[in-house]
Coordinates of C-alpha atoms in Angstrom, one line a residue:
Chain A
X1 CA -0.5 -0.3 0.1
X2 CA 2.6 2.5 1.2
X3 CA 5.0 1.6 -2.9
X4 CA 1.2 2.2 -4.5
X5 CA 0.9 5.4 -1.8
X6 CA 4.5 6.5 -3.7
X7 CA 4.0 5.8 -6.4
X8 CA 1.2 7.7 -6.1
X9 CA 1.9 11.6 -6.9
X10 CA 4.7 10.4 -9.6
X11 CA 2.1 8.9 -11.8
X12 CA -0.7 12.5 -10.6
X13 CA 1.9 14.8 -11.7
X14 CA 1.8 12.7 -15.0
X15 CA -1.7 12.5 -15.5
X16 CA -1.4 15.6 -14.9
X17 CA 1.5 16.8 -17.6
X18 CA -0.8 14.9 -20.4
X19 CA -4.1 16.8 -19.2
X20 CA -1.5 20.0 -19.7
X21 CA -0.6 19.2 -23.1
X22 CA -4.1 18.0 -24.1
X23 CA -4.9 20.9 -23.1
X24 CA -2.6 23.4 -24.6
X25 CA -2.5 20.6 -28.1
X26 CA 0.7 20.6 -28.3
X27 CA 1.4 17.8 -31.1
X28 CA 4.6 16.9 -31.2
X29 CA 6.5 14.3 -29.0
X30 CA 4.7 11.3 -29.7
X31 CA 7.4 8.7 -28.8
X32 CA 7.3 9.4 -25.6
X33 CA 3.4 10.2 -25.4
X34 CA 2.7 7.2 -26.9
X35 CA 5.4 5.3 -25.0
X36 CA 3.8 7.0 -21.9
X37 CA 0.8 6.0 -23.2
X38 CA 1.1 2.4 -23.4
X39 CA 3.2 1.9 -19.2
X40 CA 1.9 4.3 -17.8
X41 CA -2.2 3.4 -19.7
X42 CA -3.4 1.5 -16.9
X43 CA -2.4 4.4 -14.7
X44 CA -4.4 7.1 -16.6
X45 CA -7.0 5.2 -17.9
X46 CA -7.5 3.9 -13.7
X47 CA -6.1 8.0 -13.3
X48 CA -6.9 11.3 -14.8
X49 CA -5.4 14.3 -11.9
X50 CA -6.9 17.7 -13.0
X51 CA -8.7 20.3 -12.2
X52 CA -11.7 21.1 -12.3
X53 CA -13.3 25.0 -10.8
X54 CA -11.3 25.1 -8.7
X55 CA -10.8 21.6 -7.2
X56 CA -9.1 18.6 -7.9
X57 CA -11.0 15.5 -9.4
X58 CA -9.6 12.0 -9.0
X59 CA -10.6 10.6 -12.3
X60 CA -10.2 7.0 -13.1
X61 CA -11.6 5.4 -16.6
X62 CA -10.0 2.0 -16.4
X63 CA -11.1 0.5 -19.5
X64 CA -8.8 -2.8 -20.9
X65 CA -9.8 -2.9 -23.5
X66 CA -8.3 -5.8 -24.2
X67 CA -9.4 -6.0 -21.5
X68 CA -12.3 -4.2 -20.8
X69 CA -12.5 -4.5 -17.5
X70 CA -15.8 -2.8 -16.7
X71 CA -17.0 -2.1 -13.4
X72 CA -17.6 -4.7 -12.2
X73 CA -16.2 -6.1 -15.0
X74 CA -13.4 -6.6 -17.4
X75 CA -10.8 -5.9 -17.9
X76 CA -10.7 -3.8 -21.0
X77 CA -12.7 -2.0 -20.9
X78 CA -16.3 -3.2 -20.4
X79 CA -15.7 -2.9 -16.8
X80 CA -13.1 -1.5 -17.6
X81 CA -14.1 1.7 -18.7
X82 CA -14.9 3.2 -16.9
X83 CA -16.4 5.1 -14.6
X84 CA -15.9 8.2 -13.3
X85 CA -15.4 8.7 -9.3
X86 CA -18.4 11.1 -9.4
X87 CA -19.1 11.6 -5.5
X88 CA -20.1 15.6 -4.5
X89 CA -19.1 14.2 -1.1
X90 CA -15.6 12.3 -1.8
X91 CA -14.0 14.9 -3.5
X92 CA -9.9 14.1 -3.3
X93 CA -7.8 17.7 -2.7
X94 CA -4.5 16.7 -3.5
X95 CA -2.0 19.6 -4.1
X96 CA -0.6 19.2 -6.9
X97 CA 3.1 21.1 -7.3
X98 CA 3.2 22.8 -10.4
X99 CA 3.8 21.4 -13.6
X100 CA 7.1 23.0 -14.2
X101 CA 7.9 19.8 -11.8
X102 CA 6.3 17.0 -13.4
X103 CA 8.8 17.3 -16.8
X104 CA 11.7 16.2 -15.0
X105 CA 9.9 13.4 -14.4
X106 CA 8.9 12.7 -18.0
X107 CA 12.0 12.3 -19.2
X108 CA 12.3 9.2 -18.5
X109 CA 8.7 8.0 -19.3
X110 CA 8.4 4.6 -17.5
X111 CA 9.5 6.1 -14.4
X112 CA 6.4 5.9 -12.8
X113 CA 5.6 2.7 -13.9
X114 CA 9.8 1.4 -12.8
X115 CA 8.5 2.8 -9.2
X116 CA 6.0 0.8 -8.6
X117 CA 7.5 -1.9 -9.3
X118 CA 11.1 -0.6 -7.7
X119 CA 10.0 -0.3 -4.3
X120 CA 7.1 -3.8 -4.3
X121 CA 10.1 -6.4 -5.3
X122 CA 12.6 -4.3 -2.5
X123 CA 9.6 -5.2 -0.4
X124 CA 8.7 -8.8 -1.8
X125 CA 12.0 -9.9 -2.3
X126 CA 14.0 -12.6 0.0
X127 CA 16.8 -11.3 1.8
X128 CA 19.4 -14.2 -0.1
X129 CA 18.2 -14.2 -3.1
X130 CA 20.9 -11.9 -5.8
X131 CA 18.5 -9.0 -8.0
X132 CA 18.8 -9.2 -11.7
X133 CA 18.1 -6.0 -12.6
X134 CA 18.4 -6.0 -16.1
X135 CA 15.3 -4.5 -17.2
X136 CA 12.2 -3.6 -14.7
X137 CA 10.8 -6.6 -14.8
X138 CA 13.8 -9.4 -15.1
X139 CA 13.5 -9.4 -10.9
X140 CA 15.4 -12.3 -10.6
X141 CA 14.2 -14.8 -8.7
X142 CA 11.8 -14.6 -6.7
X143 CA 10.1 -17.1 -3.5
X144 CA 6.4 -17.5 -3.9
X145 CA 5.8 -16.5 -0.6
X146 CA 2.8 -14.8 0.2
X147 CA 4.2 -11.3 2.0
X148 CA 1.5 -10.3 4.7
X149 CA 2.3 -6.7 4.9
X150 CA 1.7 -6.3 0.6
X151 CA -1.0 -8.1 0.9
X152 CA -3.9 -4.6 2.1
X153 CA -1.9 -3.8 -1.1
X154 CA -2.1 -7.4 -3.0
X155 CA -5.5 -7.2 -3.3
X156 CA -6.1 -3.6 -4.1
X157 CA -4.7 -4.0 -6.9
X158 CA -6.0 -8.4 -7.5
X159 CA -9.3 -6.1 -7.2
X160 CA -8.4 -3.8 -9.3
X161 CA -9.8 -0.6 -6.3
X162 CA -9.2 1.7 -8.3
X163 CA -11.3 0.9 -10.7
X164 CA -13.8 -0.3 -8.2
X165 CA -14.1 2.8 -6.9
X166 CA -15.0 4.4 -9.8
X167 CA -18.9 1.8 -10.4
X168 CA -18.8 2.7 -6.9
X169 CA -18.7 6.7 -7.9
X170 CA -21.8 5.6 -10.4
X171 CA -23.6 3.3 -8.2
X172 CA -23.7 7.2 -6.3
X173 CA -24.7 9.3 -9.0
X174 CA -27.6 7.0 -9.5
X175 CA -28.1 6.5 -6.4
X176 CA -28.3 10.8 -5.6
X177 CA -30.4 11.0 -9.2
X178 CA -33.0 9.2 -7.9
X179 CA -36.1 10.9 -7.2
X180 CA -36.8 10.5 -3.7
X181 CA -36.0 12.0 -0.4
X182 CA -32.2 11.1 0.3
X183 CA -31.2 8.5 3.7
X184 CA -28.3 7.3 4.7
X185 CA -27.7 4.1 5.4
X186 CA -29.4 3.4 2.2
X187 CA -26.9 4.8 0.3
X188 CA -23.8 3.2 2.8
X189 CA -25.5 0.1 2.4
X190 CA -25.6 -0.3 -2.0
X191 CA -22.2 1.6 -2.1
X192 CA -20.7 -1.2 0.3
X193 CA -22.1 -3.9 -1.1
X194 CA -21.3 -3.1 -5.7
X195 CA -18.4 -2.4 -3.8
X196 CA -18.0 -5.6 -2.9
X197 CA -18.9 -7.8 -6.0
X198 CA -16.9 -5.3 -7.6
X199 CA -14.0 -6.5 -6.3
X200 CA -14.6 -9.8 -6.4
X201 CA -15.9 -9.9 -10.5
X202 CA -12.6 -8.4 -10.9
X203 CA -10.6 -11.2 -9.5
X204 CA -12.3 -13.2 -11.3
X205 CA -11.3 -11.9 -14.5
X206 CA -7.8 -11.8 -12.9
X207 CA -8.0 -15.2 -12.3
X208 CA -8.8 -16.6 -15.7
X209 CA -6.5 -14.2 -17.7
X210 CA -3.0 -14.8 -16.0
X211 CA -2.1 -16.4 -19.8
X212 CA -3.1 -13.0 -21.7
X213 CA -2.2 -11.2 -18.8
X214 CA 1.7 -11.5 -18.9
X215 CA 1.7 -11.1 -22.9
X216 CA -0.2 -8.0 -23.2
X217 CA 2.0 -4.9 -22.0
X218 CA -0.6 -3.1 -19.5
X219 CA -1.5 -5.5 -17.5
X220 CA 1.7 -8.2 -17.6
X221 CA 2.3 -6.0 -13.9
X222 CA -0.7 -8.0 -11.9
X223 CA -1.0 -10.1 -8.7
X224 CA -1.4 -12.9 -10.3
X225 CA 1.1 -13.4 -12.9
X226 CA 3.6 -12.5 -10.9
X227 CA 3.2 -14.7 -8.3
X228 CA 2.6 -12.8 -5.3
X229 CA -0.5 -14.8 -4.0
X230 CA -2.2 -18.0 -5.3
X231 CA -5.1 -18.9 -7.2
X232 CA -6.8 -19.8 -4.9
X233 CA -6.1 -17.9 -3.0
X234 CA -8.0 -14.9 -5.1
X235 CA -10.6 -17.7 -5.9
X236 CA -11.3 -17.2 -1.9
X237 CA -11.0 -13.8 -1.8
X238 CA -13.6 -12.6 -4.4
X239 CA -16.2 -15.1 -2.5
X240 CA -15.1 -13.4 0.6
X241 CA -16.1 -10.3 -1.2
X242 CA -19.4 -11.3 -3.1
X243 CA -20.8 -13.0 -1.0
X244 CA -21.1 -11.0 1.9
X245 CA -22.1 -7.6 -0.6
X246 CA -24.3 -9.6 -2.7
X247 CA -26.0 -10.7 0.5
X248 CA -25.7 -7.6 1.5
X249 CA -27.6 -5.7 -1.4
X250 CA -29.6 -8.6 -1.0
X251 CA -30.9 -8.5 2.6
X252 CA -30.0 -4.7 3.4
X253 CA -30.8 -3.0 1.0
X254 CA -33.4 -4.9 -1.6
X255 CA -33.9 -7.9 -3.4
X256 CA -33.9 -5.7 -6.7
X257 CA -30.4 -4.8 -5.9
X258 CA -28.2 -7.9 -4.8
X259 CA -30.6 -9.6 -7.9
X260 CA -29.2 -7.0 -10.0
X261 CA -25.8 -7.4 -8.5
X262 CA -25.4 -10.5 -9.2
X263 CA -26.2 -10.6 -12.2
X264 CA -23.5 -8.3 -13.1
X265 CA -20.6 -10.5 -11.2
X266 CA -22.1 -13.4 -14.0
X267 CA -22.2 -11.2 -17.0
X268 CA -18.9 -9.5 -16.3
X269 CA -17.1 -12.8 -15.6
X270 CA -19.5 -15.6 -17.1
X271 CA -20.0 -13.1 -20.2
X272 CA -17.7 -10.8 -20.7
X273 CA -13.7 -11.7 -19.9
X274 CA -14.6 -15.1 -21.6
X275 CA -15.6 -13.6 -25.3
X276 CA -13.0 -11.4 -25.6
X277 CA -11.5 -14.2 -26.5
X278 CA -14.7 -15.3 -29.2
X279 CA -15.9 -12.8 -30.8
X280 CA -16.4 -8.4 -31.3
X281 CA -19.9 -8.5 -29.1
X282 CA -17.6 -9.0 -26.0
X283 CA -17.6 -4.5 -26.1
X284 CA -22.0 -4.8 -26.3
X285 CA -22.1 -7.6 -23.4
X286 CA -19.4 -5.5 -21.6
X287 CA -21.4 -1.6 -22.2
X288 CA -23.7 -3.0 -20.4
X289 CA -21.8 -4.9 -17.5
X290 CA -20.4 -0.7 -16.5
X291 CA -24.5 0.6 -17.3
X292 CA -25.7 -1.8 -14.7
X293 CA -24.6 -0.1 -11.2
X294 CA -26.3 3.5 -11.8
X295 CA -29.3 1.2 -12.4
X296 CA -28.3 -0.7 -9.2
X297 CA -28.0 2.8 -7.4
X298 CA -31.6 3.5 -8.5
X299 CA -33.0 0.9 -7.0
X300 CA -31.1 0.7 -4.1
X301 CA -33.0 4.5 -3.5
X302 CA -36.2 3.8 -5.2
X303 CA -36.8 0.3 -4.4
X304 CA -38.1 -0.8 -8.5
X305 CA -36.9 -0.3 -12.3
X306 CA -38.3 3.2 -13.2
X307 CA -37.6 5.1 -17.3
X308 CA -34.8 6.6 -15.0
X309 CA -32.8 3.9 -14.0
X310 CA -33.4 3.2 -17.1
X311 CA -32.6 6.4 -18.5
X312 CA -29.4 6.5 -17.0
X313 CA -28.2 3.2 -17.3
X314 CA -28.3 4.5 -21.5
X315 CA -25.8 6.9 -21.0
X316 CA -23.5 6.0 -19.5
X317 CA -24.3 2.6 -22.1
X318 CA -23.3 4.6 -24.5
X319 CA -20.7 6.2 -23.2
X320 CA -18.2 2.8 -22.2
X321 CA -18.1 3.1 -26.4
X322 CA -16.4 6.2 -27.6
X323 CA -14.4 4.9 -24.8
X324 CA -13.2 2.5 -24.9
X325 CA -13.3 1.7 -29.4
X326 CA -10.8 4.8 -28.8
X327 CA -8.3 3.8 -26.5
X328 CA -8.6 -0.2 -28.4
X329 CA -8.0 2.2 -31.4
X330 CA -3.4 2.5 -30.3
X331 CA -3.6 -1.3 -28.4
X332 CA -4.3 -2.4 -31.8
X333 CA -1.2 -4.8 -31.8
X334 CA -1.3 -6.0 -28.1
X335 CA -5.6 -6.7 -28.7
X336 CA -4.3 -8.6 -32.7
X337 CA -1.1 -10.7 -30.4
X338 CA -3.0 -12.0 -27.3
X339 CA -5.7 -12.7 -28.8
X340 CA -8.6 -11.6 -28.2
X341 CA -11.1 -10.1 -30.8
X342 CA -12.1 -6.1 -30.5
X343 CA -13.6 -4.5 -33.3
X344 CA -10.5 -2.3 -33.5
X345 CA -8.9 -5.0 -35.7
X346 CA -11.5 -6.9 -37.0
X347 CA -13.7 -4.7 -38.0
X348 CA -12.2 -1.0 -37.4
X349 CA -14.2 0.9 -39.6
X350 CA -17.4 -0.6 -37.2
X351 CA -15.5 0.5 -34.1
X352 CA -15.3 3.5 -35.7
X353 CA -19.2 3.7 -36.7
X354 CA -20.2 3.0 -33.5
X355 CA -17.8 5.6 -31.6
X356 CA -19.8 8.4 -33.7
X357 CA -22.6 7.5 -33.1
X358 CA -23.4 6.8 -29.6
X359 CA -21.4 9.8 -29.6
X360 CA -24.3 11.0 -31.6
X361 CA -26.5 8.6 -28.5
X362 CA -26.0 10.2 -25.8
X363 CA -26.5 14.0 -26.6
X364 CA -30.6 12.4 -27.7
X365 CA -30.6 10.9 -24.0
X366 CA -29.9 13.8 -22.9
X367 CA -32.3 15.2 -23.6
X368 CA -34.5 13.1 -23.1
X369 CA -33.7 13.6 -19.3
X370 CA -36.2 15.8 -18.7
X371 CA -39.2 13.9 -21.1
X372 CA -38.7 12.0 -18.0
X373 CA -38.6 14.1 -15.3
X374 CA -35.5 12.9 -13.8
X375 CA -33.9 16.9 -15.0
X376 CA -34.8 20.2 -16.0
X377 CA -35.0 21.7 -19.3
X378 CA -31.7 23.0 -18.6
X379 CA -29.4 19.8 -18.9
X380 CA -30.1 19.8 -22.4
X381 CA -28.8 22.8 -23.8
X382 CA -26.0 22.9 -21.0
X383 CA -24.5 19.7 -21.6
X384 CA -25.5 20.6 -25.2
X385 CA -21.6 22.5 -25.6
X386 CA -19.9 18.8 -23.7
X387 CA -22.2 16.7 -26.2
X388 CA -21.2 17.8 -28.9
X389 CA -17.5 18.5 -28.9
X390 CA -18.2 14.2 -27.6
X391 CA -18.8 14.1 -31.2
X392 CA -17.3 16.2 -32.6
X393 CA -14.0 14.0 -31.3
X394 CA -16.7 10.9 -32.6
X395 CA -17.1 12.3 -36.0
X396 CA -13.4 12.9 -35.4
X397 CA -11.9 9.4 -35.4
X398 CA -13.9 8.4 -37.9
X399 CA -12.8 10.6 -40.2
X400 CA -9.0 10.4 -39.9
X401 CA -9.2 7.2 -38.1
X402 CA -5.7 8.1 -36.2
X403 CA -4.1 7.3 -33.2
X404 CA -4.1 11.5 -32.3
X405 CA -7.7 12.0 -33.1
X406 CA -8.2 8.7 -31.2
X407 CA -6.8 9.4 -28.8
X408 CA -8.2 12.9 -28.3
X409 CA -11.3 10.9 -28.0
X410 CA -10.0 8.6 -25.5
X411 CA -9.2 11.8 -23.2
X412 CA -12.0 13.5 -23.2
X413 CA -14.3 11.0 -22.8
X414 CA -13.0 11.0 -19.6
X415 CA -13.3 14.0 -18.4
X416 CA -16.8 13.7 -19.8
X417 CA -18.5 11.8 -17.9
X418 CA -17.6 13.5 -14.9
X419 CA -19.3 16.3 -15.4
X420 CA -22.7 16.1 -17.8
X421 CA -23.3 13.2 -14.4
X422 CA -22.6 16.8 -11.7
X423 CA -24.4 19.1 -14.8
X424 CA -27.3 15.8 -14.2
X425 CA -26.9 15.9 -10.7
X426 CA -27.5 20.2 -10.6
X427 CA -30.1 20.6 -13.0
X428 CA -32.0 16.4 -10.9
X429 CA -35.5 18.1 -10.7
X430 CA -36.1 18.0 -6.4
X431 CA -39.0 15.8 -5.2
X432 CA -40.4 19.4 -3.4
X433 CA -40.6 20.8 -6.8
X434 CA -42.8 18.0 -8.4
X435 CA -45.1 17.9 -5.5
X436 CA -45.8 21.0 -6.8
X437 CA -45.9 21.2 -10.2
X438 CA -43.3 24.4 -10.3
X439 CA -40.5 24.6 -13.0
X440 CA -38.5 25.9 -12.1
X441 CA -34.1 25.7 -13.5
X442 CA -33.1 28.8 -11.7
X443 CA -33.8 27.5 -7.9
X444 CA -33.7 23.7 -9.5
X445 CA -29.7 23.6 -7.2
X446 CA -30.6 24.6 -4.9
X447 CA -33.7 22.8 -4.3
X448 CA -30.9 19.5 -5.4
X449 CA -29.4 20.7 -2.6
X450 CA -32.6 20.5 0.5
X451 CA -32.9 17.1 -0.8
X452 CA -29.0 16.0 -0.4
X453 CA -29.9 16.7 4.0
X454 CA -31.3 13.3 5.5
Chain B
X1 CA 17.0 -19.9 -5.8
X2 CA 18.5 -22.5 -2.7
X3 CA 18.1 -25.0 -2.8
X4 CA 17.5 -26.2 1.0
X5 CA 13.4 -23.0 0.0
X6 CA 10.6 -25.0 1.2
X7 CA 9.0 -23.8 -1.2
X8 CA 8.4 -22.1 -5.0
X9 CA 10.4 -20.0 -6.6
X10 CA 9.0 -17.5 -9.3
X11 CA 11.2 -16.3 -11.9
X12 CA 11.1 -13.4 -14.2
X13 CA 9.4 -13.1 -17.5
X14 CA 10.3 -16.0 -19.9
X15 CA 11.8 -13.0 -23.8
X16 CA 8.9 -15.7 -25.6
X17 CA 6.7 -16.3 -24.1
X18 CA 6.1 -13.8 -21.4
X19 CA 4.8 -16.3 -18.7
X20 CA 7.0 -16.3 -15.0
X21 CA 8.0 -19.7 -15.0
X22 CA 7.7 -21.7 -11.4
X23 CA 11.0 -24.2 -9.6
X24 CA 8.3 -26.8 -7.9
X25 CA 9.1 -27.5 -4.6
X26 CA 9.4 -30.7 -4.3
X27 CA 8.8 -31.3 -0.2
X28 CA 10.0 -34.8 1.7
X29 CA 7.7 -36.3 2.1
X30 CA 4.3 -35.8 -1.3
X31 CA 1.3 -36.7 -0.1
X32 CA -0.3 -38.6 -3.0
X33 CA -3.0 -35.0 -3.9
X34 CA 1.0 -33.0 -3.4
X35 CA 2.0 -34.3 -6.5
X36 CA -0.6 -34.7 -8.5
X37 CA -0.7 -30.8 -7.5
X38 CA 2.8 -30.4 -8.7
X39 CA 2.6 -32.5 -12.4
X40 CA -0.2 -30.7 -12.7
X41 CA 0.8 -27.2 -12.1
X42 CA 4.2 -28.8 -13.8
X43 CA 2.0 -30.1 -17.2
X44 CA 0.2 -26.5 -17.5
X45 CA 3.5 -23.9 -17.1
X46 CA 4.8 -26.2 -20.3
X47 CA 2.0 -26.2 -21.9
X48 CA 1.6 -22.8 -21.7
X49 CA 4.9 -21.9 -22.2
X50 CA 5.1 -24.2 -25.5
X51 CA 1.6 -22.5 -26.6
X52 CA 3.0 -18.7 -26.1
X53 CA 6.9 -19.4 -27.1
X54 CA 5.0 -20.9 -29.9
X55 CA 2.3 -17.7 -30.8
X56 CA 4.5 -15.1 -29.7
X57 CA 7.4 -16.3 -33.3
X58 CA 5.0 -16.7 -36.0
X59 CA 4.5 -13.3 -34.2
X60 CA 6.3 -11.7 -34.8
X61 CA 7.8 -14.2 -37.7
X62 CA 5.1 -12.5 -39.8
X63 CA 5.3 -9.6 -38.7
X64 CA 8.3 -9.2 -40.9
X65 CA 7.4 -10.3 -43.8
X66 CA 3.8 -8.6 -44.2
X67 CA 6.5 -6.1 -43.5
X68 CA 9.0 -7.1 -45.9
X69 CA 6.7 -7.6 -48.3
X70 CA 5.3 -4.2 -47.9
X71 CA 8.3 -1.8 -48.4
X72 CA 9.4 -4.2 -51.3
X73 CA 6.1 -3.7 -53.0
X74 CA 6.4 0.4 -52.4
X75 CA 10.2 -0.6 -53.9
X76 CA 11.6 0.4 -50.8
X77 CA 14.0 -1.0 -48.8
X78 CA 13.5 -2.5 -45.3
X79 CA 16.6 -0.6 -43.6
X80 CA 15.7 2.8 -44.7
X81 CA 12.2 2.6 -43.2
X82 CA 13.2 1.1 -39.8
X83 CA 12.6 4.2 -37.9
X84 CA 9.1 5.0 -39.7
X85 CA 8.1 2.2 -40.0
X86 CA 5.5 2.9 -37.2
X87 CA 4.0 6.0 -37.8
X88 CA 4.1 5.3 -42.3
X89 CA 2.3 2.3 -41.7
X90 CA 0.1 2.4 -39.1
X91 CA -3.6 1.4 -41.1
X92 CA -1.5 -1.0 -43.2
X93 CA -0.3 -3.2 -40.0
X94 CA -3.7 -3.1 -38.9
X95 CA -3.6 -5.1 -41.9
X96 CA -2.6 -7.8 -40.0
X97 CA -3.0 -7.4 -37.2
X98 CA -6.8 -8.5 -38.7
X99 CA -4.9 -11.0 -40.5
X100 CA -3.2 -12.3 -38.2
X101 CA -6.3 -12.7 -35.3
X102 CA -8.7 -14.0 -37.3
X103 CA -5.8 -16.4 -39.1
X104 CA -5.1 -17.8 -35.5
X105 CA -8.8 -17.8 -33.8
X106 CA -9.5 -22.1 -33.8
X107 CA -5.7 -22.5 -32.7
X108 CA -6.7 -19.4 -29.1
X109 CA -10.4 -21.4 -28.4
X110 CA -8.8 -25.3 -29.2
X111 CA -6.3 -23.1 -26.1
X112 CA -8.9 -21.2 -24.4
X113 CA -10.8 -24.4 -23.6
X114 CA -7.2 -26.3 -22.2
X115 CA -6.4 -22.9 -20.5
X116 CA -9.4 -23.1 -18.4
X117 CA -10.5 -27.0 -18.0
X118 CA -7.2 -26.9 -16.7
X119 CA -6.9 -23.7 -14.3
X120 CA -9.7 -25.0 -12.7
X121 CA -8.5 -28.4 -12.0
X122 CA -5.8 -27.0 -11.1
X123 CA -7.1 -24.8 -8.6
X124 CA -10.0 -26.6 -7.2
X125 CA -6.3 -29.2 -6.5
X126 CA -4.8 -26.9 -4.5
X127 CA -8.1 -26.0 -2.5
X128 CA -8.0 -29.6 -1.1
X129 CA -4.6 -29.9 -0.9
X130 CA -4.8 -26.3 1.7
X131 CA -8.0 -28.3 3.0
X132 CA -5.8 -31.5 3.8
X133 CA -3.8 -29.5 5.8
X134 CA -5.4 -27.8 7.4
X135 CA -7.0 -30.4 9.4
X136 CA -3.6 -32.5 9.9
X137 CA -2.5 -28.7 11.7
X138 CA -6.4 -29.5 13.3
X139 CA -5.2 -33.0 14.4
X140 CA -1.9 -31.7 15.5
X141 CA -3.0 -28.6 17.5
X142 CA -5.5 -31.0 19.9
X143 CA -3.4 -33.6 19.9
X144 CA -0.5 -31.1 21.7
X145 CA -3.2 -29.8 22.9
X146 CA -4.4 -33.3 25.1
X147 CA -0.8 -33.7 25.8

């Protein structure tokens, strides 16, 4: 854990630097950026620090394309995708040193990855073993013994804790958008249950994919690949997270949410993970996996599957495509060699068409929100600029089909989702408003705040 | 790894298969169950190593051939273009990746089935071994407490 903590700041700086680059429109240094893109892909996908409204949001998108880590699901993508941490209550405030400090880090693009690896190597290494430190992977022979002090870090990586955090935040977004008075205990139980279920699903996913993960750059440092934990222990951990998690959802919240959670675990581990190597349909399955957590948040609050839940799920479903397809564009070689059936490899035209299609769908879905009485009409209006922007990038990706347009689209998707959810929340139609049958576009924010107080 | 160690050792990734080899420790009094587990793991490791080493080698080879043939068709030299290969032929490389993936799909499906079966079997055996060991330890502790 300490290793993770220590390398979080450099990674954060790297993430900020990349964001800064993106913003200032730096086109050059393709090699370094690509290198960072590959090496720190996991990090960037999982962490993106950026300054927003004078506050730091940690956004995490872990879209494992080949391994779509869809929330509660795989990696690459589907689960991986994507979800960004949007939670107004838990804002992570980080002090980020000026960008100039990042330049030093930038000189060795792999340093963040190396740092983490060296640290964990130092911790897990037996004293009697000579270190074969030729490259960063080559660390010599290690005893296959479970190091108890590393266990939290190992389990965090096994359960893809950052992706899980993202999943939990989309669930909270779903909970917050539900048109019922806010209940703190229900909210906490739903978040905890979802988090545990997500940990379980991610662990099983890694358990299934050991030889494939070893062969892909993005995933070759996972605990099971490195032998830090035995497969048996991974399965036991998954069971000890999943069973209490689902039980908590079923008994502590409501059976519908529990059923959705169990279904999502099943979809991710038994459908998405094997499908990744069989057909390109995995992308759509993965998008569903990513869409279910906000639906779960909604059902946790209201106890029923309303149109609003489906709309939120639909928005996340559509978001997965530009996010994942753009990311997978740069990983085609690894996918091809690893044997993953992804659209970007086998049907590149379809890949870009689908991404564009779903960017446009986001505009449409945003417009449906006020019709279903979830938000006021200010929501489609305010969200139109960001939706149009991502659609524009989707169109550029469709037309240019090159690395830079795919990167731009991917990075846009990283901030697009939290912003969209944030705007949605501020435009939420309050329960009180609905009772009055009045529509107060300006005051909806205040009334939404009132509802949040328990 | 030292000979006196009582545990398995895992090494750095193999350059061909990218898998990490494990040297299995054979305890002095290995039960039949433990032997089955060890042999299953050894067999799986050997099979995985064979598959991936061959697969990666084929990938590298075919990629070289593809690049060479395309450059030749364009009338260019391999050497000159070596620095620019990655960026110039991004879309052409995509053609190769697609071809390679489709060609190897059946092979992967077969390998997936094998891998899943092996993985489940090994994990199940691990569970059995762990259970037996736990029971043995409990019995030993009970005996000690009684004494």
